[in-house]
mmCIF file of C-alpha atoms and ligand atoms in Angstrom:
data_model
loop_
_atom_site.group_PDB
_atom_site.id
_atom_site.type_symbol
_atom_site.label_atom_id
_atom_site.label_comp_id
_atom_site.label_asym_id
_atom_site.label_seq_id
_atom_site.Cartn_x
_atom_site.Cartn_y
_atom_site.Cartn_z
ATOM 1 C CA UNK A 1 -67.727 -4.563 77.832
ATOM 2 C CA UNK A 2 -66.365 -6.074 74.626
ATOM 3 C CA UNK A 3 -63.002 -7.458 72.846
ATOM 4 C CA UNK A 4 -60.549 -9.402 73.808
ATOM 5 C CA UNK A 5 -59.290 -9.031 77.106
ATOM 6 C CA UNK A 6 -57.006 -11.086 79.022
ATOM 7 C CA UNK A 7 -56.885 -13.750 81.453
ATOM 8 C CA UNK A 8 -53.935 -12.802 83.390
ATOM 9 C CA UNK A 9 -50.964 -14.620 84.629
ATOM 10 C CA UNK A 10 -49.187 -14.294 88.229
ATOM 11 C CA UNK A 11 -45.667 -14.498 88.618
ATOM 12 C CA UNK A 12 -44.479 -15.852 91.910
ATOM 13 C CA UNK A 13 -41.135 -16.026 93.988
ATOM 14 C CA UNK A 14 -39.727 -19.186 94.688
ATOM 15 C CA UNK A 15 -41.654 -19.197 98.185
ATOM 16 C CA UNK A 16 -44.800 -18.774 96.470
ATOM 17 C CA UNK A 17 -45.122 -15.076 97.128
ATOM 18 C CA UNK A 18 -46.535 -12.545 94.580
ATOM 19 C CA UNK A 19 -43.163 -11.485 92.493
ATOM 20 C CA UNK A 20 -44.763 -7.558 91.797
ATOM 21 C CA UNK A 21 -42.570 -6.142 89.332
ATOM 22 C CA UNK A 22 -42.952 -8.945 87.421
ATOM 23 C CA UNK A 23 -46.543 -8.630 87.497
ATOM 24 C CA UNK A 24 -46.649 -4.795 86.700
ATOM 25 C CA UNK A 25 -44.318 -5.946 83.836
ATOM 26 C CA UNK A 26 -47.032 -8.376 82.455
ATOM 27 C CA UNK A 27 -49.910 -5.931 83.173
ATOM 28 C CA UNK A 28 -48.308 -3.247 81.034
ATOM 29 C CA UNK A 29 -47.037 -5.456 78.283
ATOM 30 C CA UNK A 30 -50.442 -7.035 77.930
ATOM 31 C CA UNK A 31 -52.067 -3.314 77.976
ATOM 32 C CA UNK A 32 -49.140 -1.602 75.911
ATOM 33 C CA UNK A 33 -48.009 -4.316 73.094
ATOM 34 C CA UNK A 34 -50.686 -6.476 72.965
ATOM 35 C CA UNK A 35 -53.241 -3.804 73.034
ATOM 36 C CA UNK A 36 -56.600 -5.919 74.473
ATOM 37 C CA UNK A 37 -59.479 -4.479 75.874
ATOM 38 C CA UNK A 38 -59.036 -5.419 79.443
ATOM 39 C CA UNK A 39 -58.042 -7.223 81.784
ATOM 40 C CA UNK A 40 -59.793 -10.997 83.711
ATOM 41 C CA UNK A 41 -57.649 -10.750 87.150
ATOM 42 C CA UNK A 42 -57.638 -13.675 89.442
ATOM 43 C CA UNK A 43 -59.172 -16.570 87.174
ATOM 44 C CA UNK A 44 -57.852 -19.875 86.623
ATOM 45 C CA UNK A 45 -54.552 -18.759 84.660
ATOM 46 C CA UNK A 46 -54.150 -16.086 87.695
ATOM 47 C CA UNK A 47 -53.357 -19.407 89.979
ATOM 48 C CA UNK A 48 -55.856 -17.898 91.598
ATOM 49 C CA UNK A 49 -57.704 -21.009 93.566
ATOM 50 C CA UNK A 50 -54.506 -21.760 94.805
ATOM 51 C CA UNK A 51 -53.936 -18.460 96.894
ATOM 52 C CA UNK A 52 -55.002 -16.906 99.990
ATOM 53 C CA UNK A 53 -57.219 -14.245 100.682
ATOM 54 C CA UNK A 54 -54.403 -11.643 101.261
ATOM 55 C CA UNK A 55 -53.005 -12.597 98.114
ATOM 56 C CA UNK A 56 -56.005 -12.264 96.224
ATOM 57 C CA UNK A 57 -56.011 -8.935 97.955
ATOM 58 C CA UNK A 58 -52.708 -8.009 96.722
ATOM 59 C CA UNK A 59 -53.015 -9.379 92.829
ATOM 60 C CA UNK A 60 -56.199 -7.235 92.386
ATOM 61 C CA UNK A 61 -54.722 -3.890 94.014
ATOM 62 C CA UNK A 62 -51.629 -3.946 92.485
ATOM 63 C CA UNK A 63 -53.071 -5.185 88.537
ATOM 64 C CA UNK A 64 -55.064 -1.805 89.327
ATOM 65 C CA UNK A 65 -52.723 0.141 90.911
ATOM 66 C CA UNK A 66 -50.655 -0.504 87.356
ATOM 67 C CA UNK A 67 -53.532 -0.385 84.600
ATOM 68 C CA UNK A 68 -55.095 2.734 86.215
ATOM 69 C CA UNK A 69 -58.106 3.692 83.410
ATOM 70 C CA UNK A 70 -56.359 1.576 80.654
ATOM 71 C CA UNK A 71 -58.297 -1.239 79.408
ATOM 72 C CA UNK A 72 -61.774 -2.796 81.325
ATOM 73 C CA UNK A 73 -60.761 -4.780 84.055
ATOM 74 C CA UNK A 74 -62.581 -8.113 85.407
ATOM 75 C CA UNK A 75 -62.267 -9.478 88.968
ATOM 76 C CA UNK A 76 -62.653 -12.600 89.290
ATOM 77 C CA UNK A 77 -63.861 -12.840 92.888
ATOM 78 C CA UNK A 78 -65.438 -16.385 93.193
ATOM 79 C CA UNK A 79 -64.791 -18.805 96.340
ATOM 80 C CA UNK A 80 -66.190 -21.855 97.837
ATOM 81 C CA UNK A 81 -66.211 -19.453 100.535
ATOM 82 C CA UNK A 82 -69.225 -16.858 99.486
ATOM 83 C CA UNK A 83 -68.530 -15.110 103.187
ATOM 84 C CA UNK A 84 -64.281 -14.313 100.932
ATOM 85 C CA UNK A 85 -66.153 -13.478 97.762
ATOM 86 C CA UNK A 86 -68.083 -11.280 98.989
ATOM 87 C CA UNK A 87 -65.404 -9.054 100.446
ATOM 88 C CA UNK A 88 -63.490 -9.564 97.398
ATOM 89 C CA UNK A 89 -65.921 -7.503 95.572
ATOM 90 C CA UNK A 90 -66.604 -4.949 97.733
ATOM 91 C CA UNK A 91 -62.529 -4.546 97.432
ATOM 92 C CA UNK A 92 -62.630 -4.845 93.816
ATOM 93 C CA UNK A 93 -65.683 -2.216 93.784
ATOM 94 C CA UNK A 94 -64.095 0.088 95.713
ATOM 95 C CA UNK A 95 -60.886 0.020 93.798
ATOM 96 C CA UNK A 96 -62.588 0.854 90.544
ATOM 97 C CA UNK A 97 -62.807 -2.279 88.619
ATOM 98 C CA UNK A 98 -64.779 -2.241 85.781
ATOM 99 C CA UNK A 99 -67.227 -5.809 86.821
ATOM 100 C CA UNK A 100 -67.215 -8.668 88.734
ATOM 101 C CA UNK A 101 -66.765 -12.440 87.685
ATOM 102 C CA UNK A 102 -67.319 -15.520 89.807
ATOM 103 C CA UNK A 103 -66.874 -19.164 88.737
ATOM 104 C CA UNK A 104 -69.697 -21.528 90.216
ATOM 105 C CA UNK A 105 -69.446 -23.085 93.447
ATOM 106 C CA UNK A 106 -67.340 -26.159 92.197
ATOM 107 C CA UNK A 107 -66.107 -29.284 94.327
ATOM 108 C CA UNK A 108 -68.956 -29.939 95.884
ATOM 109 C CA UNK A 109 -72.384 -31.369 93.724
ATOM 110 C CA UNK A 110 -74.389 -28.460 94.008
ATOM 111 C CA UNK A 111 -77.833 -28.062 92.550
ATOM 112 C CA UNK A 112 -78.681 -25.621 90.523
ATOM 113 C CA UNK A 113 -80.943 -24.471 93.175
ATOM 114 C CA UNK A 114 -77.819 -23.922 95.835
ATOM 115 C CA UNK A 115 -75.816 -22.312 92.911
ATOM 116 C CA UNK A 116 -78.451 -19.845 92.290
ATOM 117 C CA UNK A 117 -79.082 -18.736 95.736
ATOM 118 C CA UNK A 118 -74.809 -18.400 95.781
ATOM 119 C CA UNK A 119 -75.252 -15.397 93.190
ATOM 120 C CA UNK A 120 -78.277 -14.161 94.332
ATOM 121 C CA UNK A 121 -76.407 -13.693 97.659
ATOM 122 C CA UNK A 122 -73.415 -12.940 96.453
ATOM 123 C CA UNK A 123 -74.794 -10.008 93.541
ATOM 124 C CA UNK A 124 -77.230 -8.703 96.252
ATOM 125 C CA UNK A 125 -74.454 -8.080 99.272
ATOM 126 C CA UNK A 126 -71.375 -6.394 96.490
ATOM 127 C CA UNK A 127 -74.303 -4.883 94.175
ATOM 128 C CA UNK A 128 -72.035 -4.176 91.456
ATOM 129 C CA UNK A 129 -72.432 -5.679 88.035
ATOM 130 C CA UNK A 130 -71.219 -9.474 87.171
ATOM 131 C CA UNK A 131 -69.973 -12.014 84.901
ATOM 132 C CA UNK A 132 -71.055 -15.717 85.992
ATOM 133 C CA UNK A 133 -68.048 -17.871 84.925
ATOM 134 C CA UNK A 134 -69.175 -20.763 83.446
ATOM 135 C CA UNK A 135 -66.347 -23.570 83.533
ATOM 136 C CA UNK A 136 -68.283 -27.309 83.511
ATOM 137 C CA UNK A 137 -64.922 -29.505 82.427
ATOM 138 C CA UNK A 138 -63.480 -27.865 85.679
ATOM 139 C CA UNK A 139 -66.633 -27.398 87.720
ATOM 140 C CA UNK A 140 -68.792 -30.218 87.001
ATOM 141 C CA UNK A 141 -71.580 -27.551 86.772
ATOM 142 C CA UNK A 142 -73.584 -27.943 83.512
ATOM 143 C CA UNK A 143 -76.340 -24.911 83.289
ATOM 144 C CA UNK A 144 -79.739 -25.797 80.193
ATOM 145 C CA UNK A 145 -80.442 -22.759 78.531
ATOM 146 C CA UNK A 146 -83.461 -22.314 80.949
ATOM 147 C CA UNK A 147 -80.672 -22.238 83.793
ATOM 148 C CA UNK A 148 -79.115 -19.821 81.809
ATOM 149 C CA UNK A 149 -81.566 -17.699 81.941
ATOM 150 C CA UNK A 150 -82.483 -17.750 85.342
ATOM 151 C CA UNK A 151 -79.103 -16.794 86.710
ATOM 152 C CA UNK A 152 -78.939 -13.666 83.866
ATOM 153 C CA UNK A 153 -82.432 -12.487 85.275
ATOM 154 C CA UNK A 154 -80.737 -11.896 88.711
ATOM 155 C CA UNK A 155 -80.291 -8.164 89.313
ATOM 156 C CA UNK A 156 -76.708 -7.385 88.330
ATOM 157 C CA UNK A 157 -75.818 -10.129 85.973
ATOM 158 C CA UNK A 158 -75.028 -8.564 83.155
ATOM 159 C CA UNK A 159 -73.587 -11.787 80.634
ATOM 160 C CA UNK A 160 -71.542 -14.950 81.037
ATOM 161 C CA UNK A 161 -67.893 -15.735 80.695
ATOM 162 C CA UNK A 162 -68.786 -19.269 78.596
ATOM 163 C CA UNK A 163 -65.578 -21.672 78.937
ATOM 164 C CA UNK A 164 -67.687 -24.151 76.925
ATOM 165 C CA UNK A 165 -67.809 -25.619 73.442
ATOM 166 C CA UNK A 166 -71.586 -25.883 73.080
ATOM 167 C CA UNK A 167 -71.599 -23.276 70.090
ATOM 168 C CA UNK A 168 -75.368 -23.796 69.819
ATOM 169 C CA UNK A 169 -76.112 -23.211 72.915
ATOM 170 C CA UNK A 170 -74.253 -19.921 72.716
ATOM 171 C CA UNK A 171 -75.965 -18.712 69.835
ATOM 172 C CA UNK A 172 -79.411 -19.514 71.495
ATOM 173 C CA UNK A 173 -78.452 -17.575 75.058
ATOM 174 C CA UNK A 174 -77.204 -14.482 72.570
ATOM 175 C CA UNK A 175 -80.406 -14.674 70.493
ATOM 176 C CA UNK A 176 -82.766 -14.868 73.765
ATOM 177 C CA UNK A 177 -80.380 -11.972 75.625
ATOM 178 C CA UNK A 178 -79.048 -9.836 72.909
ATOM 179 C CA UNK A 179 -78.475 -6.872 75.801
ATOM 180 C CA UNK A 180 -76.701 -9.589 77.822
ATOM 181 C CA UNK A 181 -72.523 -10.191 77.225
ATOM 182 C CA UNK A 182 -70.913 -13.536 76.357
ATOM 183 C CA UNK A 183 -67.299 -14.371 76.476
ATOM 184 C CA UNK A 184 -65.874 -17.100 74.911
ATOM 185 C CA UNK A 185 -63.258 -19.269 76.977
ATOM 186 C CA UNK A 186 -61.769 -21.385 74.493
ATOM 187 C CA UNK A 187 -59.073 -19.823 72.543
ATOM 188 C CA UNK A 188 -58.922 -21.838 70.293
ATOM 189 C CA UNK A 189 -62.413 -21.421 69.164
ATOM 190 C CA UNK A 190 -62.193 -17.668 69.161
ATOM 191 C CA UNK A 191 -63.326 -17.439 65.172
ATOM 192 C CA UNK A 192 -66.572 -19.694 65.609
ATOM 193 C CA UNK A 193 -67.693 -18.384 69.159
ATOM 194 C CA UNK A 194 -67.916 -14.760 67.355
ATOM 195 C CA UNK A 195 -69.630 -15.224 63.881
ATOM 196 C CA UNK A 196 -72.205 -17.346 66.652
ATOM 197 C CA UNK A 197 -72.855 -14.558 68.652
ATOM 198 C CA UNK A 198 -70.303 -13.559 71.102
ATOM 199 C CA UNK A 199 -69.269 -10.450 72.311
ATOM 200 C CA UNK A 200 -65.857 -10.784 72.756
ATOM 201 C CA UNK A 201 -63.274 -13.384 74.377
ATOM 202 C CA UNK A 202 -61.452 -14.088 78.038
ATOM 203 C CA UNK A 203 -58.514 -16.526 78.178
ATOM 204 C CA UNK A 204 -54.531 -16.830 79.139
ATOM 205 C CA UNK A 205 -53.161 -17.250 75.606
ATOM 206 C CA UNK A 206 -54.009 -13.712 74.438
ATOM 207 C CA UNK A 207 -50.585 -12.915 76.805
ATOM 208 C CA UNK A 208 -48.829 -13.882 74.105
ATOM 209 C CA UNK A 209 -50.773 -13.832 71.474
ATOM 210 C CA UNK A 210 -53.528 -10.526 72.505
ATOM 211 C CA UNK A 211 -52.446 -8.873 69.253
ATOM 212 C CA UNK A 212 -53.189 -11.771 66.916
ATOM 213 C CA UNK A 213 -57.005 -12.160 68.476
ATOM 214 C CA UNK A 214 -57.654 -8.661 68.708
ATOM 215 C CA UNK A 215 -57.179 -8.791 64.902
ATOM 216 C CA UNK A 216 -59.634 -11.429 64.250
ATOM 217 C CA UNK A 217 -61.846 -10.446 65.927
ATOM 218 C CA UNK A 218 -61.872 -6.996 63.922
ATOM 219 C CA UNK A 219 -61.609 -8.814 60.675
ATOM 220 C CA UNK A 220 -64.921 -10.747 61.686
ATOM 221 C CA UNK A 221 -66.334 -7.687 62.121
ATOM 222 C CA UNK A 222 -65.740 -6.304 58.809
ATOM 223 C CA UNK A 223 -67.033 -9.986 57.793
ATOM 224 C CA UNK A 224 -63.636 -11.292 56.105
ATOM 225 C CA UNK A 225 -64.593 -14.768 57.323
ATOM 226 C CA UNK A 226 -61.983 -16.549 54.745
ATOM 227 C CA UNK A 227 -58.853 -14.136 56.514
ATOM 228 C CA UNK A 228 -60.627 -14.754 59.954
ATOM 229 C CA UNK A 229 -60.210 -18.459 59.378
ATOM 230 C CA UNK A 230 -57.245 -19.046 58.400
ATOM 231 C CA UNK A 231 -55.721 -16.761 61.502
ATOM 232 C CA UNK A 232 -57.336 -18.603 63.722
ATOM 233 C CA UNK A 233 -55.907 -22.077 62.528
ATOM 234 C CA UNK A 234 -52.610 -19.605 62.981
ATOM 235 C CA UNK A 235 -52.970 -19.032 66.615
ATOM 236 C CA UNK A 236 -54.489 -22.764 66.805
ATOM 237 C CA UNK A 237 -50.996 -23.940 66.124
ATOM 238 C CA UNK A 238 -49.141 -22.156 68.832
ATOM 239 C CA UNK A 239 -52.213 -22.833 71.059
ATOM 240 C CA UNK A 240 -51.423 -26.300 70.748
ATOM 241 C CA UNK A 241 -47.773 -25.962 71.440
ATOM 242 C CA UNK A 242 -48.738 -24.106 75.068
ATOM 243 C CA UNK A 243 -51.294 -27.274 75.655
ATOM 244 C CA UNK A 244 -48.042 -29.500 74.877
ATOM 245 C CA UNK A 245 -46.434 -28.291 78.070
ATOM 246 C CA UNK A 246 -48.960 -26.641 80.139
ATOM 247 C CA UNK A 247 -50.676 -22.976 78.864
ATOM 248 C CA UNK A 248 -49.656 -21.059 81.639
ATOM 249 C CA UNK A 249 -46.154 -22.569 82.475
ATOM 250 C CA UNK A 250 -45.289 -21.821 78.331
ATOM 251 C CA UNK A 251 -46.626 -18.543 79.218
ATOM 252 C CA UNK A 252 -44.443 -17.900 81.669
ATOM 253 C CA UNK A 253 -41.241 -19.427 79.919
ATOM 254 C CA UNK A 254 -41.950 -17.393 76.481
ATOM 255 C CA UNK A 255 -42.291 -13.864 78.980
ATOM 256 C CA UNK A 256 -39.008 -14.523 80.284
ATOM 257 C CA UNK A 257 -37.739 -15.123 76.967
ATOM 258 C CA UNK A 258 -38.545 -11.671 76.172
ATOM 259 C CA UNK A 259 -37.029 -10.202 79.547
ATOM 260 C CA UNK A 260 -40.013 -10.108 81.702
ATOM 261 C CA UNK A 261 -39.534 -11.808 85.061
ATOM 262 C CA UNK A 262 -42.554 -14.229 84.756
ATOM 263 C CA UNK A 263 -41.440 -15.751 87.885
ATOM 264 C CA UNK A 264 -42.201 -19.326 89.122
ATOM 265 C CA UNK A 265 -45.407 -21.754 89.152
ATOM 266 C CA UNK A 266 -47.617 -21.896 92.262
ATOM 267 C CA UNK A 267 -47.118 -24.851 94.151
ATOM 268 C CA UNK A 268 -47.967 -27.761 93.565
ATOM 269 C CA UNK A 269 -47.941 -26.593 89.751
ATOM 270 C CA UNK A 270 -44.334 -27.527 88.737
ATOM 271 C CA UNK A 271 -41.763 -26.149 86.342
ATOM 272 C CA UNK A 272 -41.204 -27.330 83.230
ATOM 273 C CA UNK A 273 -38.518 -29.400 82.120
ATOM 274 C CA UNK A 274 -35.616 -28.482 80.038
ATOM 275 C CA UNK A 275 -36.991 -30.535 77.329
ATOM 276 C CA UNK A 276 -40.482 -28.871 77.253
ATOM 277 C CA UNK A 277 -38.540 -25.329 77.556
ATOM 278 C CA UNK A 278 -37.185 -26.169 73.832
ATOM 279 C CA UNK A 279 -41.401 -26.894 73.062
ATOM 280 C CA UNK A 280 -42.363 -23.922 74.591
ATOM 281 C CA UNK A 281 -39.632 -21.818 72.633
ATOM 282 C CA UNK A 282 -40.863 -22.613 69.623
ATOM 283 C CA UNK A 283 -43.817 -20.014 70.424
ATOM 284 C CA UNK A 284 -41.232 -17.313 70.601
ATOM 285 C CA UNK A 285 -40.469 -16.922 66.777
ATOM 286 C CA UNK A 286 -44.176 -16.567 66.529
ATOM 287 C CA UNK A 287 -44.799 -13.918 69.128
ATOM 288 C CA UNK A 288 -41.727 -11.612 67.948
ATOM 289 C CA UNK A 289 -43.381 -11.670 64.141
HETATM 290 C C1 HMN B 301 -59.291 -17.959 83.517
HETATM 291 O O1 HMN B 301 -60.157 -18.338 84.305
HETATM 292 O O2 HMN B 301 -58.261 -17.419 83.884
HETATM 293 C C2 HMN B 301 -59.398 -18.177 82.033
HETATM 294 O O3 HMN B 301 -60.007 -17.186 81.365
HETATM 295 C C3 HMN B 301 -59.692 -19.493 81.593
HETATM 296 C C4 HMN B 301 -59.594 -19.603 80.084
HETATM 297 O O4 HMN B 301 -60.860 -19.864 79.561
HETATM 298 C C5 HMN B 301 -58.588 -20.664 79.718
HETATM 299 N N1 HMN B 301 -59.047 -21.925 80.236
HETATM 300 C C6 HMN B 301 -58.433 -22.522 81.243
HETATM 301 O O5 HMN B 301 -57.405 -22.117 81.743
HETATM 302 C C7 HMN B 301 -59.099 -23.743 81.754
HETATM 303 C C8 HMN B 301 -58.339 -20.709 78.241
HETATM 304 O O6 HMN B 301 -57.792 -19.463 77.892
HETATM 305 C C9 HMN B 301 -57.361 -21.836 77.864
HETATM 306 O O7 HMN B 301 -56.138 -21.668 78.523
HETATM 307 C C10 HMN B 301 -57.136 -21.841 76.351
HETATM 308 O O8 HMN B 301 -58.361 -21.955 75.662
HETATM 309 C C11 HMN B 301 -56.226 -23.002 75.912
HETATM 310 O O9 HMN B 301 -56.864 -24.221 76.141
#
């Protein structure tokens, strides 16, 4: 489990429904054109924490039903409700997916006591391997290397999806777990997170720009650091025009652009504004190079 792979987006119907074709459209383009490794299904840029449990269902059977063996695929299965996560796993098990992710018990101020015994529950009852998702600007939850370390001792953990910008940190959890994988979260940090150590990245630009990351990354490999650099400032720039108006919602606008039926938002995410349309279309020229 390696690369770049994809945090995926959701297009909805007006009502807030899952819009599927739309979706199989993304899956394929993201599989087909911009050729990543795999798949993160039902993260953040999924919408996912604003869906039910039958819709969470439905996005990971039908990103499946679509992908079939192409690409490693991620489930992102964490819920304040460990009773939903669980059977989200066992789902996502049984349908074939690849591993398991699950963002820390947010909202709440857990210990890091209570969010240990949540995966030690929670990798014991769906026994199938997983990828904490570490997320502290969202979650509050801030993990020491020692916590680290704890959680990938648990039976089944088998690395960390790190939506963090402590590169030191990262380079000590790879030294002290080389067998262990570690995603980088931050796009725009994709170049620095992988000469420190980490295996690959997870995150909702590579929609739109997959191709351009996949690159760097192999051009790190071959150790072209100069070339590495200056593709990263590259993607930085139409990183920064998504952050103008909202990642996913440019996402969206850019995919229907191109003829894909992105679909709407999930309530109460809005749409954007005719103004921020003409923002987010300045990411198109990029994407069609
Ligand atoms: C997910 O949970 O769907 C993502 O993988 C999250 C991912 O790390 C993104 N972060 C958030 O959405 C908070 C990044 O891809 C982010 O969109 C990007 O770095 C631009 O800031």
């Amino acid at each position: 489990m390696k690369g770049i792979i994809t945090a995926l987006i959701t297009p909805f119907h007006e009502d807030g429904t899952i819009n599927e074709t739309g979706l199989r459209q993304i899956v394929r383009y993201n599989i087909d054109v911009m050729n990543v490794d795999g798949l993160y299904v039902g993260g953040s840029t999924s919408e996912s924490f604003l869906l039910d449990e039958s819709q969470k269902l439905q996005l990971l059977q039908i990103v499946k039903e679509e992908a079939g063996e192409d690409g490693k695929l991620i489930a992102q299965i964490g819920s304040l409700n460990i009773e939903e996560a669980i059977r989200l796993g066992k789902v996502a098990k049984q349908l074939g997916y690849d591993a398991l992710s699950a963002i820390t018990p947010y909202y709440y101020k857990f210990s890091f006591q209570e969010i240990k015994a949540y995966y030690q529950r929670l990798t014991k009852e769906t026994d199938y391997p997983m990828i904490i998702y570490s997320n502290p600007a969202f979650t509050g939850a801030q993990f020491s290397v020692d916590d680290y370390r704890e959680l990938l001792e648990l039976p089944n953990v088998i690395g960390v999806k790190y939506t963090d910008t402590d590169l030191a940190k990262l380079a000590k959890l790879k030294q002290n777990h080389p067998e262990k994988v570690f995603f980088s979260g931050s796009d725009d940090m994709v170049f620095p997170f992988a000469v420190s150590g980490a295996d690959g990245a997870i995150g909702s630009t590579y929609n739109l720009i997959g191709r351009e990351a996949v690159k760097l990354y192999e051009v790190v490999q071959n150790s072209d650091l100069e070339t590495a650099r200056h593709m990263q400032s590259q993607m930085n720039q139409v990183i920064d025009l998504m952050l103008e108006v909202g990642v996913y919602q440019a996402i969206k606008h850019v995919f229907k652009q191109k003829g894909i039926d992105a679909g709407f938002m999930k309530f109460p995410f809005r749409e954007l504004t005719e103004e921020e349309k003409k923002t987010a279309e300045k990411i198109t020229g990029f994407v069609e190079a």
